[in-house]
Amino acid sequence: MMDLRLFSLTLLFSTILTPALSELCNPKDKKVLFEIKTAFHNPYILSSWKSNADCCTDWYNVECDPTTHRINSLTIFTDTNLTGQIPAQVGDLPYLETLELRKLPHLTGPIQPSIAKLQHLKMLRLSWNGLSGSVPDFLSQLKNLTFLELNFNNFTGSIPSSLSQLPNLGALHLDRNQLTGQIPSSFGKFVGTVPDLFLSHNQLTGKIPTSFANMNFDQIDLSRNKLEGDASVIFGLNKTTQIVDLSRNMLEFDLSKVVFSTSLRAVDLNHNKITGSIPAQLTKLNDLVLFNVSYNMLCGQIPVGGKLQSLDTTSYFHNRCLCGAPLPRCK
Ligand SMILES: *[C@@H]1O[C@H](CO)[C@@H](O)[C@H](O)[C@H]1NC(C)=O
Ligand SMILES: *[C@@H]1O[C@H](CO)[C@@H](O)[C@H](O)[C@H]1NC(C)=O
Ligand SMILES: *[C@@H]1O[C@H](CO)[C@@H](O)[C@H](O)[C@H]1NC(C)=O
Ligand SMILES: *[C@@H]1O[C@H](CO)[C@@H](O)[C@H](O)[C@H]1NC(C)=O
Ligand SMILES: *[C@@H]1O[C@H](CO)[C@@H](O)[C@H](O)[C@H]1NC(C)=O
């Protein structure tokens, strides 16, 4: 009888207490993660988050730092059942470097202000959700951010000019929202690295900041907005820009006056109000695989040489009087 009780007790210790003692998961982090799970209404996708399992070794959707065992990554991706807003408790995972909540169509509401507390955050990816409200100014406090992705949501309001204060930003994706106002002129001078800039599919108005003349973006996509005026500042002989998409805006400038760098690989200018002719200098761009100037007001002969004749006629069609190969010959 005694032995059996001792045996039961040993069993109790080994099954309940021993795993707890050897658990790597920080108890503060574990508590916060359970609060997050509750705030999301216990979705099936988080069913590995169990109290008798170690969040560092047994849970999905989170990762721990190998030495401190603090949670450094929370990634929830593609789930149509997860509902709710971003819980304030995400701000209580102080060592988070990656926060990724993506393709969660029922994740709604604003970007939670407590995210400003996450000073170690490098990667903030909140794309393809149903988030709304403004792109908050406080994101510029996250000085270690290298990647900021908020595309495919319902964000409104203007783009905070303070984002240019992020010293390590490599990519800024604000595309496919309902952002309004102008592109901040501060984006003509980022304090550190120049990010790849994706602002397409919004309702941005006004002119492209003249300060962009000093900027050497690697990739810039401003397509499908309501931008007006000159875009020649994006280009320049000495730039190393590779991809430029300015299609479907209301841009109005003389293409003959634009100087293109040989680094360009893709230039999409379709559906604007661009005048003038195609500069002969474009025949020198040996890496050009896309050059689409369709649906503009261009005139004159397409210069002969380089990649210009290898492009499809649809790259040039619907202009005022553009002619020559690959379009019909000039009269
Ligand atoms: C969503 O919920 C339904 C019903 O509870 C379930 O059958 C389905 O597997 C869930 N899908 C995911 C991706 O969790
Ligand atoms: C930011 O990044 C730098 C360089 O990687 C690192 O030294 C610093 O500790 C980081 N700061 C925070 C708050 O994580
Ligand atoms: C944005 O809001 C509209 C209506 O307000 C809705 O139809 C649409 O699905 C929303 N988009 C996203 C990505 O949530
Ligand atoms: C481009 O670089 C060349 C050689 O470094 C320099 O002479 C020229 O002034 C530069 N052009 C522009 C527009 O900055
Ligand atoms: C150029 O753009 C027009 C308008 O969007 C499109 O119809 C056409 O297919 C494009 N052509 C190429 C080669 O990209």
mmCIF file of C-alpha atoms and ligand atoms in Angstrom:
data_model
loop_
_atom_site.group_PDB
_atom_site.id
_atom_site.type_symbol
_atom_site.label_atom_id
_atom_site.label_comp_id
_atom_site.label_asym_id
_atom_site.label_seq_id
_atom_site.Cartn_x
_atom_site.Cartn_y
_atom_site.Cartn_z
ATOM 1 C CA MET A 1 0.000 0.000 0.000
ATOM 2 C CA MET A 2 2.768 2.358 1.102
ATOM 3 C CA ASP A 3 4.869 1.482 -1.937
ATOM 4 C CA LEU A 4 2.050 2.192 -4.260
ATOM 5 C CA ARG A 5 1.555 5.641 -2.725
ATOM 6 C CA LEU A 6 5.253 6.372 -3.001
ATOM 7 C CA PHE A 7 5.142 5.215 -6.590
ATOM 8 C CA SER A 8 2.197 7.509 -7.338
ATOM 9 C CA LEU A 9 4.019 10.385 -5.709
ATOM 10 C CA THR A 10 7.146 9.736 -7.781
ATOM 11 C CA LEU A 11 4.980 9.605 -10.875
ATOM 12 C CA LEU A 12 3.381 12.877 -9.880
ATOM 13 C CA PHE A 13 6.789 14.514 -9.512
ATOM 14 C CA SER A 14 8.165 13.166 -12.749
ATOM 15 C CA THR A 15 5.162 14.064 -14.845
ATOM 16 C CA ILE A 16 4.274 17.407 -13.387
ATOM 17 C CA LEU A 17 7.147 18.923 -11.466
ATOM 18 C CA THR A 18 10.202 17.711 -13.362
ATOM 19 C CA PRO A 19 9.170 19.178 -16.746
ATOM 20 C CA ALA A 20 8.364 22.433 -14.991
ATOM 21 C CA LEU A 21 11.776 22.570 -13.354
ATOM 22 C CA SER A 22 13.665 21.952 -16.582
ATOM 23 C CA GLU A 23 11.453 24.275 -18.599
ATOM 24 C CA LEU A 24 13.375 26.883 -20.594
ATOM 25 C CA CYS A 25 10.375 29.136 -21.206
ATOM 26 C CA ASN A 26 10.482 32.302 -19.150
ATOM 27 C CA PRO A 27 7.391 32.295 -16.888
ATOM 28 C CA LYS A 28 6.678 35.989 -17.552
ATOM 29 C CA ASP A 29 6.715 35.375 -21.319
ATOM 30 C CA LYS A 30 4.543 32.291 -20.922
ATOM 31 C CA LYS A 31 1.948 34.236 -18.959
ATOM 32 C CA VAL A 32 1.869 36.986 -21.608
ATOM 33 C CA LEU A 33 1.542 34.443 -24.416
ATOM 34 C CA PHE A 34 -1.463 32.865 -22.708
ATOM 35 C CA GLU A 35 -3.040 36.309 -22.448
ATOM 36 C CA ILE A 36 -2.426 36.775 -26.174
ATOM 37 C CA LYS A 37 -3.974 33.384 -26.928
ATOM 38 C CA THR A 38 -7.052 34.329 -24.886
ATOM 39 C CA ALA A 39 -7.303 37.719 -26.620
ATOM 40 C CA PHE A 40 -7.382 35.881 -29.955
ATOM 41 C CA HIS A 41 -10.186 33.641 -28.570
ATOM 42 C CA ASN A 42 -8.026 30.508 -28.341
ATOM 43 C CA PRO A 43 -7.711 29.821 -32.070
ATOM 44 C CA TYR A 44 -6.910 26.302 -33.222
ATOM 45 C CA ILE A 45 -3.661 27.546 -34.790
ATOM 46 C CA LEU A 46 -2.329 28.152 -31.243
ATOM 47 C CA SER A 47 -3.367 24.771 -29.857
ATOM 48 C CA SER A 48 0.289 23.814 -29.228
ATOM 49 C CA TRP A 49 0.381 26.597 -26.608
ATOM 50 C CA LYS A 50 -0.272 24.355 -23.607
ATOM 51 C CA SER A 51 0.673 25.012 -19.994
ATOM 52 C CA ASN A 52 2.397 21.635 -19.582
ATOM 53 C CA ALA A 53 4.593 22.243 -22.634
ATOM 54 C CA ASP A 54 7.729 24.383 -22.926
ATOM 55 C CA CYS A 55 7.169 27.489 -25.056
ATOM 56 C CA CYS A 56 10.827 27.376 -26.162
ATOM 57 C CA THR A 57 10.843 23.782 -27.357
ATOM 58 C CA ASP A 58 7.271 22.592 -27.792
ATOM 59 C CA TRP A 59 5.174 25.523 -28.979
ATOM 60 C CA TYR A 60 4.663 26.540 -32.575
ATOM 61 C CA ASN A 61 4.519 30.184 -33.719
ATOM 62 C CA VAL A 62 7.094 31.386 -31.184
ATOM 63 C CA GLU A 63 10.864 31.222 -30.831
ATOM 64 C CA CYS A 64 13.173 31.799 -27.886
ATOM 65 C CA ASP A 65 16.625 33.312 -27.815
ATOM 66 C CA PRO A 66 19.048 30.327 -27.519
ATOM 67 C CA THR A 67 20.931 31.820 -24.553
ATOM 68 C CA THR A 68 18.449 33.976 -22.630
ATOM 69 C CA HIS A 69 15.420 31.796 -23.489
ATOM 70 C CA ARG A 70 13.324 34.930 -23.806
ATOM 71 C CA ILE A 71 10.727 34.995 -26.584
ATOM 72 C CA ASN A 72 12.263 36.781 -29.579
ATOM 73 C CA SER A 73 9.815 35.858 -32.322
ATOM 74 C CA LEU A 74 6.025 35.656 -32.623
ATOM 75 C CA THR A 75 4.811 34.625 -36.055
ATOM 76 C CA ILE A 76 1.217 33.786 -36.888
ATOM 77 C CA PHE A 77 0.587 33.289 -40.573
ATOM 78 C CA THR A 78 -2.437 32.364 -42.711
ATOM 79 C CA ASP A 79 -5.445 31.589 -40.589
ATOM 80 C CA THR A 80 -9.014 32.498 -41.395
ATOM 81 C CA ASN A 81 -10.280 31.563 -37.928
ATOM 82 C CA LEU A 82 -8.181 33.902 -35.832
ATOM 83 C CA THR A 83 -10.296 36.896 -34.860
ATOM 84 C CA GLY A 84 -9.759 39.987 -32.775
ATOM 85 C CA GLN A 85 -7.415 42.925 -32.545
ATOM 86 C CA ILE A 86 -3.690 42.929 -31.918
ATOM 87 C CA PRO A 87 -3.580 42.412 -28.131
ATOM 88 C CA ALA A 88 -1.905 45.114 -26.036
ATOM 89 C CA GLN A 89 0.079 42.296 -24.371
ATOM 90 C CA VAL A 90 2.397 41.946 -27.401
ATOM 91 C CA GLY A 91 4.147 44.986 -25.907
ATOM 92 C CA ASP A 92 4.945 42.855 -22.850
ATOM 93 C CA LEU A 93 7.301 40.538 -24.725
ATOM 94 C CA PRO A 94 10.250 42.895 -24.260
ATOM 95 C CA TYR A 95 12.818 40.861 -26.224
ATOM 96 C CA LEU A 96 10.735 40.437 -29.367
ATOM 97 C CA GLU A 97 12.788 40.957 -32.543
ATOM 98 C CA THR A 98 10.240 39.589 -35.010
ATOM 99 C CA LEU A 99 6.522 40.239 -34.874
ATOM 100 C CA GLU A 100 4.694 38.764 -37.803
ATOM 101 C CA LEU A 101 0.902 38.591 -37.983
ATOM 102 C CA ARG A 102 0.108 38.017 -41.645
ATOM 103 C CA LYS A 103 -2.737 36.794 -43.824
ATOM 104 C CA LEU A 104 -5.198 36.877 -40.942
ATOM 105 C CA PRO A 105 -8.296 38.391 -42.598
ATOM 106 C CA HIS A 106 -10.172 38.707 -39.306
ATOM 107 C CA LEU A 107 -7.361 40.510 -37.503
ATOM 108 C CA THR A 108 -8.844 43.989 -37.298
ATOM 109 C CA GLY A 109 -8.453 47.301 -35.484
ATOM 110 C CA PRO A 110 -5.446 49.582 -35.173
ATOM 111 C CA ILE A 111 -1.734 48.957 -34.740
ATOM 112 C CA GLN A 112 -1.512 48.469 -31.014
ATOM 113 C CA PRO A 113 0.366 51.401 -29.353
ATOM 114 C CA SER A 114 2.136 49.062 -26.909
ATOM 115 C CA ILE A 115 4.239 47.889 -29.895
ATOM 116 C CA ALA A 116 6.256 51.084 -29.304
ATOM 117 C CA LYS A 117 7.710 49.349 -26.225
ATOM 118 C CA LEU A 118 9.404 46.673 -28.334
ATOM 119 C CA GLN A 119 12.784 48.351 -28.644
ATOM 120 C CA HIS A 120 14.517 45.210 -29.955
ATOM 121 C CA LEU A 121 12.085 44.816 -32.847
ATOM 122 C CA LYS A 122 13.799 44.350 -36.199
ATOM 123 C CA MET A 123 11.008 42.911 -38.286
ATOM 124 C CA LEU A 124 7.405 44.109 -38.096
ATOM 125 C CA ARG A 125 5.214 42.364 -40.633
ATOM 126 C CA LEU A 126 1.488 42.978 -40.344
ATOM 127 C CA SER A 127 0.450 42.480 -43.967
ATOM 128 C CA TRP A 128 -2.663 41.020 -45.614
ATOM 129 C CA ASN A 129 -4.924 41.539 -42.608
ATOM 130 C CA GLY A 130 -7.977 43.701 -41.955
ATOM 131 C CA LEU A 131 -6.148 46.317 -39.903
ATOM 132 C CA SER A 132 -7.315 49.916 -40.000
ATOM 133 C CA GLY A 133 -6.589 53.323 -38.499
ATOM 134 C CA SER A 134 -3.483 55.335 -39.214
ATOM 135 C CA VAL A 135 0.111 54.325 -39.763
ATOM 136 C CA PRO A 136 1.268 55.493 -36.346
ATOM 137 C CA ASP A 137 4.024 57.977 -35.773
ATOM 138 C CA PHE A 138 5.367 55.922 -32.861
ATOM 139 C CA LEU A 139 6.806 53.332 -35.259
ATOM 140 C CA SER A 140 9.699 55.753 -35.753
ATOM 141 C CA GLN A 141 10.719 55.011 -32.135
ATOM 142 C CA LEU A 142 11.621 51.439 -33.089
ATOM 143 C CA LYS A 143 15.172 52.317 -34.039
ATOM 144 C CA ASN A 144 16.279 48.785 -34.856
ATOM 145 C CA LEU A 145 13.558 48.153 -37.431
ATOM 146 C CA THR A 146 14.999 46.832 -40.663
ATOM 147 C CA PHE A 147 11.763 45.694 -42.273
ATOM 148 C CA LEU A 148 8.369 47.376 -41.935
ATOM 149 C CA GLU A 149 5.550 45.707 -43.829
ATOM 150 C CA LEU A 150 1.986 46.977 -43.442
ATOM 151 C CA ASN A 151 0.704 46.313 -46.956
ATOM 152 C CA PHE A 152 -2.733 44.918 -47.851
ATOM 153 C CA ASN A 153 -4.731 46.364 -44.990
ATOM 154 C CA ASN A 154 -7.201 49.207 -44.627
ATOM 155 C CA PHE A 155 -4.900 51.860 -43.208
ATOM 156 C CA THR A 156 -6.031 55.436 -43.793
ATOM 157 C CA GLY A 157 -4.572 58.896 -43.206
ATOM 158 C CA SER A 158 -1.205 60.160 -44.282
ATOM 159 C CA ILE A 159 2.261 58.637 -44.159
ATOM 160 C CA PRO A 160 4.166 59.805 -41.055
ATOM 161 C CA SER A 161 7.203 61.778 -42.133
ATOM 162 C CA SER A 162 9.060 60.539 -39.035
ATOM 163 C CA LEU A 163 9.585 57.112 -40.635
ATOM 164 C CA SER A 164 12.647 58.625 -42.337
ATOM 165 C CA GLN A 165 14.210 58.671 -38.851
ATOM 166 C CA LEU A 166 14.499 54.871 -38.808
ATOM 167 C CA PRO A 167 18.254 54.376 -39.286
ATOM 168 C CA ASN A 168 18.314 50.718 -40.359
ATOM 169 C CA LEU A 169 15.237 50.440 -42.518
ATOM 170 C CA GLY A 170 15.842 48.251 -45.558
ATOM 171 C CA ALA A 171 12.285 48.033 -46.827
ATOM 172 C CA LEU A 172 9.102 50.012 -46.267
ATOM 173 C CA HIS A 173 5.916 48.395 -47.559
ATOM 174 C CA LEU A 174 2.849 50.589 -47.134
ATOM 175 C CA ASP A 175 1.255 49.568 -50.422
ATOM 176 C CA ARG A 176 -2.359 48.460 -50.928
ATOM 177 C CA ASN A 177 -3.998 50.546 -48.264
ATOM 178 C CA GLN A 178 -6.090 53.702 -48.434
ATOM 179 C CA LEU A 179 -3.407 56.199 -47.542
ATOM 180 C CA THR A 180 -3.944 59.798 -48.563
ATOM 181 C CA GLY A 181 -1.944 63.024 -48.613
ATOM 182 C CA GLN A 182 1.490 63.593 -50.057
ATOM 183 C CA ILE A 183 4.641 61.529 -49.933
ATOM 184 C CA PRO A 184 6.581 63.179 -47.069
ATOM 185 C CA SER A 185 9.444 65.310 -48.346
ATOM 186 C CA SER A 186 11.486 63.855 -45.460
ATOM 187 C CA PHE A 187 11.616 60.657 -47.542
ATOM 188 C CA GLY A 188 14.233 62.478 -49.617
ATOM 189 C CA LYS A 189 16.657 61.982 -46.739
ATOM 190 C CA PHE A 190 16.571 58.867 -44.593
ATOM 191 C CA VAL A 191 18.960 59.126 -41.646
ATOM 192 C CA GLY A 192 20.528 55.741 -42.421
ATOM 193 C CA THR A 193 20.054 53.215 -45.189
ATOM 194 C CA VAL A 194 17.752 54.028 -48.110
ATOM 195 C CA PRO A 195 14.870 51.555 -47.958
ATOM 196 C CA ASP A 196 13.135 49.928 -50.877
ATOM 197 C CA LEU A 197 9.969 52.003 -51.010
ATOM 198 C CA PHE A 198 6.582 50.466 -51.820
ATOM 199 C CA LEU A 199 3.665 52.913 -51.691
ATOM 200 C CA SER A 200 1.528 51.610 -54.566
ATOM 201 C CA HIS A 201 -2.256 51.128 -54.582
ATOM 202 C CA ASN A 202 -3.087 54.009 -52.258
ATOM 203 C CA GLN A 203 -4.663 57.396 -52.855
ATOM 204 C CA LEU A 204 -1.561 59.532 -52.530
ATOM 205 C CA THR A 205 -1.777 62.953 -54.139
ATOM 206 C CA GLY A 206 0.473 65.894 -54.927
ATOM 207 C CA LYS A 207 3.927 65.848 -56.406
ATOM 208 C CA ILE A 208 6.843 63.492 -55.948
ATOM 209 C CA PRO A 209 9.105 65.382 -53.502
ATOM 210 C CA THR A 210 11.941 67.209 -55.268
ATOM 211 C CA SER A 211 14.152 65.914 -52.437
ATOM 212 C CA PHE A 212 14.030 62.533 -54.239
ATOM 213 C CA ALA A 213 16.732 63.940 -56.541
ATOM 214 C CA ASN A 214 19.203 63.125 -53.735
ATOM 215 C CA MET A 215 17.841 59.639 -53.217
ATOM 216 C CA ASN A 216 19.190 56.504 -54.772
ATOM 217 C CA PHE A 217 16.453 53.958 -54.235
ATOM 218 C CA ASP A 218 17.183 50.425 -55.312
ATOM 219 C CA GLN A 219 13.463 49.776 -55.884
ATOM 220 C CA ILE A 220 10.630 52.262 -55.819
ATOM 221 C CA ASP A 221 6.970 51.539 -56.516
ATOM 222 C CA LEU A 222 4.565 54.475 -56.436
ATOM 223 C CA SER A 223 2.093 52.979 -58.927
ATOM 224 C CA ARG A 224 -1.692 53.307 -58.717
ATOM 225 C CA ASN A 225 -1.892 56.564 -56.816
ATOM 226 C CA LYS A 226 -2.943 60.051 -57.888
ATOM 227 C CA LEU A 227 0.482 61.629 -58.123
ATOM 228 C CA GLU A 228 0.992 64.624 -60.397
ATOM 229 C CA GLY A 229 3.783 66.615 -61.973
ATOM 230 C CA ASP A 230 7.389 65.700 -62.576
ATOM 231 C CA ALA A 231 8.982 62.311 -61.878
ATOM 232 C CA SER A 232 12.378 62.975 -63.434
ATOM 233 C CA VAL A 233 13.942 63.425 -59.953
ATOM 234 C CA ILE A 234 13.651 59.670 -59.422
ATOM 235 C CA PHE A 235 16.078 59.093 -62.268
ATOM 236 C CA GLY A 236 19.625 60.335 -62.781
ATOM 237 C CA LEU A 237 22.808 59.349 -64.557
ATOM 238 C CA ASN A 238 24.742 58.317 -61.476
ATOM 239 C CA LYS A 239 22.013 56.459 -59.633
ATOM 240 C CA THR A 240 22.053 52.691 -59.202
ATOM 241 C CA THR A 241 18.281 52.295 -59.134
ATOM 242 C CA GLN A 242 17.055 49.051 -60.668
ATOM 243 C CA ILE A 243 13.257 49.015 -60.504
ATOM 244 C CA VAL A 244 10.898 51.969 -60.897
ATOM 245 C CA ASP A 245 7.115 51.614 -61.123
ATOM 246 C CA LEU A 246 5.203 54.869 -61.485
ATOM 247 C CA SER A 247 2.347 53.458 -63.563
ATOM 248 C CA ARG A 248 -1.271 54.580 -63.232
ATOM 249 C CA ASN A 249 -0.809 58.043 -61.796
ATOM 250 C CA MET A 250 -1.369 61.504 -63.284
ATOM 251 C CA LEU A 251 2.288 62.336 -63.816
ATOM 252 C CA GLU A 252 3.012 64.966 -66.402
ATOM 253 C CA PHE A 253 6.556 65.662 -67.589
ATOM 254 C CA ASP A 254 8.770 65.654 -70.679
ATOM 255 C CA LEU A 255 10.434 62.239 -71.047
ATOM 256 C CA SER A 256 13.051 63.641 -73.464
ATOM 257 C CA LYS A 257 14.565 65.571 -70.546
ATOM 258 C CA VAL A 258 14.968 62.549 -68.256
ATOM 259 C CA VAL A 259 18.436 61.049 -67.825
ATOM 260 C CA PHE A 260 18.425 57.305 -67.157
ATOM 261 C CA SER A 261 21.144 55.318 -65.398
ATOM 262 C CA THR A 262 22.413 52.097 -66.966
ATOM 263 C CA SER A 263 21.513 50.217 -63.758
ATOM 264 C CA LEU A 264 17.800 50.250 -64.607
ATOM 265 C CA ARG A 265 16.163 46.897 -65.229
ATOM 266 C CA ALA A 266 12.461 47.718 -65.067
ATOM 267 C CA VAL A 267 10.764 51.050 -65.682
ATOM 268 C CA ASP A 268 6.973 51.106 -65.762
ATOM 269 C CA LEU A 269 5.407 54.469 -66.608
ATOM 270 C CA ASN A 270 2.138 53.304 -68.207
ATOM 271 C CA HIS A 271 -1.090 55.288 -67.789
ATOM 272 C CA ASN A 272 0.223 58.788 -67.065
ATOM 273 C CA LYS A 273 0.301 62.039 -69.032
ATOM 274 C CA ILE A 274 3.944 61.921 -70.084
ATOM 275 C CA THR A 275 4.907 64.022 -73.119
ATOM 276 C CA GLY A 276 7.981 64.347 -75.327
ATOM 277 C CA SER A 277 9.809 61.461 -76.954
ATOM 278 C CA ILE A 278 11.869 58.451 -75.890
ATOM 279 C CA PRO A 279 15.497 59.547 -75.322
ATOM 280 C CA ALA A 280 18.162 57.823 -77.450
ATOM 281 C CA GLN A 281 20.162 57.239 -74.278
ATOM 282 C CA LEU A 282 17.764 54.385 -73.407
ATOM 283 C CA THR A 283 19.450 52.234 -76.066
ATOM 284 C CA LYS A 284 22.456 52.114 -73.693
ATOM 285 C CA LEU A 285 20.514 50.293 -70.968
ATOM 286 C CA ASN A 286 21.664 46.709 -71.476
ATOM 287 C CA ASP A 287 19.829 45.245 -68.479
ATOM 288 C CA LEU A 288 16.432 46.613 -69.371
ATOM 289 C CA VAL A 289 13.814 43.856 -69.323
ATOM 290 C CA LEU A 290 10.735 46.009 -68.795
ATOM 291 C CA PHE A 291 10.119 49.476 -70.164
ATOM 292 C CA ASN A 292 6.433 50.274 -70.417
ATOM 293 C CA VAL A 293 5.384 53.749 -71.529
ATOM 294 C CA SER A 294 1.973 52.763 -72.902
ATOM 295 C CA TYR A 295 -1.047 55.034 -72.408
ATOM 296 C CA ASN A 296 0.836 58.331 -72.357
ATOM 297 C CA MET A 297 1.186 61.257 -74.773
ATOM 298 C CA LEU A 298 4.555 60.435 -76.306
ATOM 299 C CA CYS A 299 5.541 61.206 -79.869
ATOM 300 C CA GLY A 300 8.342 60.523 -82.323
ATOM 301 C CA GLN A 301 10.409 57.546 -83.325
ATOM 302 C CA ILE A 302 11.385 54.833 -80.859
ATOM 303 C CA PRO A 303 15.227 55.003 -80.867
ATOM 304 C CA VAL A 304 16.824 52.000 -82.564
ATOM 305 C CA GLY A 305 19.172 49.874 -80.460
ATOM 306 C CA GLY A 306 19.695 48.207 -77.117
ATOM 307 C CA LYS A 307 16.650 46.403 -75.810
ATOM 308 C CA LEU A 308 14.079 48.834 -77.169
ATOM 309 C CA GLN A 309 13.058 46.780 -80.230
ATOM 310 C CA SER A 310 12.935 43.507 -78.288
ATOM 311 C CA LEU A 311 10.059 44.759 -76.148
ATOM 312 C CA ASP A 312 6.435 43.954 -76.882
ATOM 313 C CA THR A 313 4.345 46.502 -78.821
ATOM 314 C CA THR A 314 2.124 46.816 -75.734
ATOM 315 C CA SER A 315 5.079 48.539 -74.038
ATOM 316 C CA TYR A 316 4.542 51.455 -76.421
ATOM 317 C CA PHE A 317 0.922 51.403 -77.579
ATOM 318 C CA HIS A 318 -1.700 54.075 -76.870
ATOM 319 C CA ASN A 319 0.505 57.123 -77.198
ATOM 320 C CA ARG A 320 -0.053 60.278 -79.219
ATOM 321 C CA CYS A 321 2.256 59.582 -82.153
ATOM 322 C CA LEU A 322 4.992 57.129 -81.161
ATOM 323 C CA CYS A 323 6.280 55.166 -84.161
ATOM 324 C CA GLY A 324 8.995 52.825 -85.385
ATOM 325 C CA ALA A 325 9.813 49.226 -84.412
ATOM 326 C CA PRO A 326 8.260 47.415 -82.678
ATOM 327 C CA LEU A 327 5.369 49.776 -83.566
ATOM 328 C CA PRO A 328 4.514 50.479 -87.231
ATOM 329 C CA ARG A 329 7.110 52.544 -89.087
ATOM 330 C CA CYS A 330 7.026 56.293 -88.922
ATOM 331 C CA LYS A 331 5.291 58.122 -91.759
HETATM 332 C C1 LIG B 1 -11.269 26.838 -38.629
HETATM 333 O O1 LIG B 1 -12.366 26.422 -37.832
HETATM 334 C C2 LIG B 1 -13.075 25.336 -38.378
HETATM 335 C C3 LIG B 1 -14.294 25.103 -37.520
HETATM 336 O O2 LIG B 1 -13.955 25.150 -36.175
HETATM 337 C C4 LIG B 1 -12.163 24.127 -38.482
HETATM 338 O O3 LIG B 1 -12.844 23.054 -39.055
HETATM 339 C C5 LIG B 1 -10.957 24.472 -39.327
HETATM 340 O O4 LIG B 1 -10.035 23.414 -39.339
HETATM 341 C C6 LIG B 1 -10.277 25.705 -38.793
HETATM 342 N N1 LIG B 1 -9.204 26.109 -39.715
HETATM 343 C C7 LIG B 1 -7.999 26.415 -39.309
HETATM 344 C C8 LIG B 1 -7.021 26.808 -40.378
HETATM 345 O O5 LIG B 1 -7.663 26.415 -38.149
HETATM 346 C C1 LIG B 2 19.921 47.422 -32.077
HETATM 347 O O1 LIG B 2 20.823 46.809 -32.951
HETATM 348 C C2 LIG B 2 22.176 46.964 -32.600
HETATM 349 C C3 LIG B 2 23.007 46.364 -33.693
HETATM 350 O O2 LIG B 2 22.504 45.120 -34.096
HETATM 351 C C4 LIG B 2 22.421 46.309 -31.256
HETATM 352 O O3 LIG B 2 23.747 46.507 -30.852
HETATM 353 C C5 LIG B 2 21.483 46.946 -30.239
HETATM 354 O O4 LIG B 2 21.616 46.279 -29.018
HETATM 355 C C6 LIG B 2 20.070 46.851 -30.693
HETATM 356 N N1 LIG B 2 19.226 47.554 -29.789
HETATM 357 C C7 LIG B 2 18.210 46.963 -29.263
HETATM 358 C C8 LIG B 2 17.419 47.805 -28.321
HETATM 359 O O5 LIG B 2 17.929 45.816 -29.537
HETATM 360 C C1 LIG B 3 -11.305 47.321 -46.217
HETATM 361 O O1 LIG B 3 -12.591 47.812 -45.918
HETATM 362 C C2 LIG B 3 -13.560 47.496 -46.886
HETATM 363 C C3 LIG B 3 -14.867 48.141 -46.506
HETATM 364 O O2 LIG B 3 -14.694 49.100 -45.533
HETATM 365 C C4 LIG B 3 -13.701 45.982 -46.987
HETATM 366 O O3 LIG B 3 -14.632 45.644 -47.983
HETATM 367 C C5 LIG B 3 -12.357 45.383 -47.341
HETATM 368 O O4 LIG B 3 -12.450 43.989 -47.341
HETATM 369 C C6 LIG B 3 -11.329 45.818 -46.349
HETATM 370 N N1 LIG B 3 -10.017 45.352 -46.785
HETATM 371 C C7 LIG B 3 -9.232 44.644 -46.025
HETATM 372 C C8 LIG B 3 -7.923 44.263 -46.607
HETATM 373 O O5 LIG B 3 -9.549 44.322 -44.908
HETATM 374 C C1 LIG B 4 28.137 61.682 -62.270
HETATM 375 O O1 LIG B 4 29.417 61.201 -61.930
HETATM 376 C C2 LIG B 4 30.438 61.811 -62.711
HETATM 377 C C3 LIG B 4 31.753 61.067 -62.429
HETATM 378 O O2 LIG B 4 31.867 60.800 -61.053
HETATM 379 C C4 LIG B 4 30.498 63.294 -62.380
HETATM 380 O O3 LIG B 4 31.507 63.926 -63.127
HETATM 381 C C5 LIG B 4 29.174 63.931 -62.708
HETATM 382 O O4 LIG B 4 29.145 65.278 -62.293
HETATM 383 C C6 LIG B 4 28.031 63.172 -62.031
HETATM 384 N N1 LIG B 4 26.754 63.651 -62.571
HETATM 385 C C7 LIG B 4 25.754 64.013 -61.795
HETATM 386 C C8 LIG B 4 24.534 64.460 -62.499
HETATM 387 O O5 LIG B 4 25.800 63.944 -60.584
HETATM 388 C C1 LIG B 5 2.213 47.690 -70.553
HETATM 389 O O1 LIG B 5 1.186 48.280 -69.796
HETATM 390 C C2 LIG B 5 -0.097 48.123 -70.355
HETATM 391 C C3 LIG B 5 -1.076 48.877 -69.478
HETATM 392 O O2 LIG B 5 -1.115 48.338 -68.204
HETATM 393 C C4 LIG B 5 -0.425 46.650 -70.450
HETATM 394 O O3 LIG B 5 -1.677 46.482 -71.071
HETATM 395 C C5 LIG B 5 0.638 45.945 -71.258
HETATM 396 O O4 LIG B 5 0.395 44.550 -71.255
HETATM 397 C C6 LIG B 5 2.005 46.207 -70.696
HETATM 398 N N1 LIG B 5 2.990 45.605 -71.582
HETATM 399 C C7 LIG B 5 4.076 45.010 -71.131
HETATM 400 C C8 LIG B 5 4.987 44.363 -72.111
HETATM 401 O O5 LIG B 5 4.357 44.978 -69.943
#
